Amino acid sequence: MQAARANRTPLLTAAGALIALLFIRRARRHRSRAMPGPAKLQGVQSILWAGELMEQGLNPARRIKGGDALLGEGE
């Protein structure tokens, strides 16, 4: 205990360095995870638009990019 009191500054410096090292390791671990890319807004339609199509008996997924995406009947 007397040795710790006599060398308080080096002991606190070492403890601070250890804590900083742990934070850096944690930050690097979180940064290495895969990050999702930005969302594409191509083909985004409103819910009302989809509701109108479903009321007509049509599938909104086939027309989401604008215009009729169907190649022909049954394809």
C-alpha positions as a Markdown table, in Angstrom:
| # | Residue | x | y | z |
|---|---|---|---|---|
| 1 | Met | 0.0 | 0.0 | 0.0 |
| 2 | Gln | 2.9 | 2.4 | 0.8 |
| 3 | Ala | 4.5 | 1.6 | -2.6 |
| 4 | Ala | 1.2 | 2.5 | -4.3 |
| 5 | Arg | 0.9 | 5.8 | -2.4 |
| 6 | Ala | 4.5 | 6.7 | -3.2 |
| 7 | Asn | 4.1 | 6.0 | -6.9 |
| 8 | Arg | 0.6 | 7.3 | -7.4 |
| 9 | Thr | 1.3 | 9.3 | -10.6 |
| 10 | Pro | 2.8 | 6.3 | -12.6 |
| 11 | Leu | 0.1 | 4.0 | -11.3 |
| 12 | Leu | -2.7 | 6.4 | -12.4 |
| 13 | Thr | -0.9 | 6.9 | -15.8 |
| 14 | Ala | -0.7 | 3.1 | -16.3 |
| 15 | Ala | -4.4 | 2.7 | -15.4 |
| 16 | Gly | -5.4 | 5.5 | -17.8 |
| 17 | Ala | -3.3 | 3.9 | -20.6 |
| 18 | Leu | -5.0 | 0.5 | -20.0 |
| 19 | Ile | -8.5 | 2.0 | -20.1 |
| 20 | Ala | -7.6 | 3.9 | -23.3 |
| 21 | Leu | -6.3 | 0.7 | -24.9 |
| 22 | Leu | -9.5 | -1.2 | -24.0 |
| 23 | Phe | -11.6 | 1.6 | -25.6 |
| 24 | Ile | -9.5 | 1.6 | -28.8 |
| 25 | Arg | -9.8 | -2.2 | -29.0 |
| 26 | Arg | -13.6 | -2.1 | -28.6 |
| 27 | Ala | -13.9 | 0.7 | -31.2 |
| 28 | Arg | -11.9 | -1.3 | -33.8 |
| 29 | Arg | -13.9 | -4.4 | -33.2 |
| 30 | His | -17.2 | -2.5 | -33.8 |
| 31 | Arg | -15.8 | -0.8 | -36.9 |
| 32 | Ser | -14.8 | -4.0 | -38.6 |
| 33 | Arg | -18.5 | -5.2 | -38.8 |
| 34 | Ala | -20.2 | -5.0 | -42.2 |
| 35 | Met | -22.2 | -1.8 | -42.7 |
| 36 | Pro | -25.3 | -1.7 | -44.8 |
| 37 | Gly | -25.1 | 0.5 | -47.9 |
| 38 | Pro | -27.5 | 3.4 | -48.7 |
| 39 | Ala | -31.0 | 2.5 | -49.7 |
| 40 | Lys | -32.0 | 2.8 | -53.3 |
| 41 | Leu | -35.1 | 5.0 | -53.9 |
| 42 | Gln | -35.6 | 3.6 | -57.4 |
| 43 | Gly | -39.1 | 2.2 | -57.7 |
| 44 | Val | -40.5 | 3.6 | -54.4 |
| 45 | Gln | -44.2 | 4.1 | -54.6 |
| 46 | Ser | -46.8 | 5.2 | -52.0 |
| 47 | Ile | -49.0 | 2.9 | -50.0 |
| 48 | Leu | -52.1 | 4.5 | -51.6 |
| 49 | Trp | -50.7 | 3.6 | -55.0 |
| 50 | Ala | -50.3 | -0.1 | -54.0 |
| 51 | Gly | -53.8 | -0.1 | -52.4 |
| 52 | Glu | -55.4 | 1.2 | -55.6 |
| 53 | Leu | -53.6 | -1.6 | -57.6 |
| 54 | Met | -54.7 | -4.3 | -55.2 |
| 55 | Glu | -58.3 | -3.1 | -55.3 |
| 56 | Gln | -58.1 | -3.6 | -59.1 |
| 57 | Gly | -56.8 | -7.1 | -58.5 |
| 58 | Leu | -53.3 | -6.3 | -59.7 |
| 59 | Asn | -50.0 | -7.2 | -58.1 |
| 60 | Pro | -48.1 | -4.1 | -57.2 |
| 61 | Ala | -44.8 | -6.0 | -57.1 |
| 62 | Arg | -44.9 | -6.4 | -60.9 |
| 63 | Arg | -45.3 | -2.7 | -61.5 |
| 64 | Ile | -43.1 | -1.1 | -58.8 |
| 65 | Lys | -40.5 | 0.3 | -61.3 |
| 66 | Gly | -43.0 | 2.4 | -63.1 |
| 67 | Gly | -44.9 | 1.2 | -66.1 |
| 68 | Asp | -46.0 | -2.4 | -66.7 |
| 69 | Ala | -43.1 | -4.8 | -65.9 |
| 70 | Leu | -45.0 | -7.8 | -67.3 |
| 71 | Leu | -43.4 | -9.3 | -70.4 |
| 72 | Gly | -46.7 | -11.0 | -71.4 |
| 73 | Glu | -49.5 | -13.1 | -70.0 |
| 74 | Gly | -48.2 | -15.9 | -67.9 |
| 75 | Glu | -44.5 | -14.9 | -68.0 |
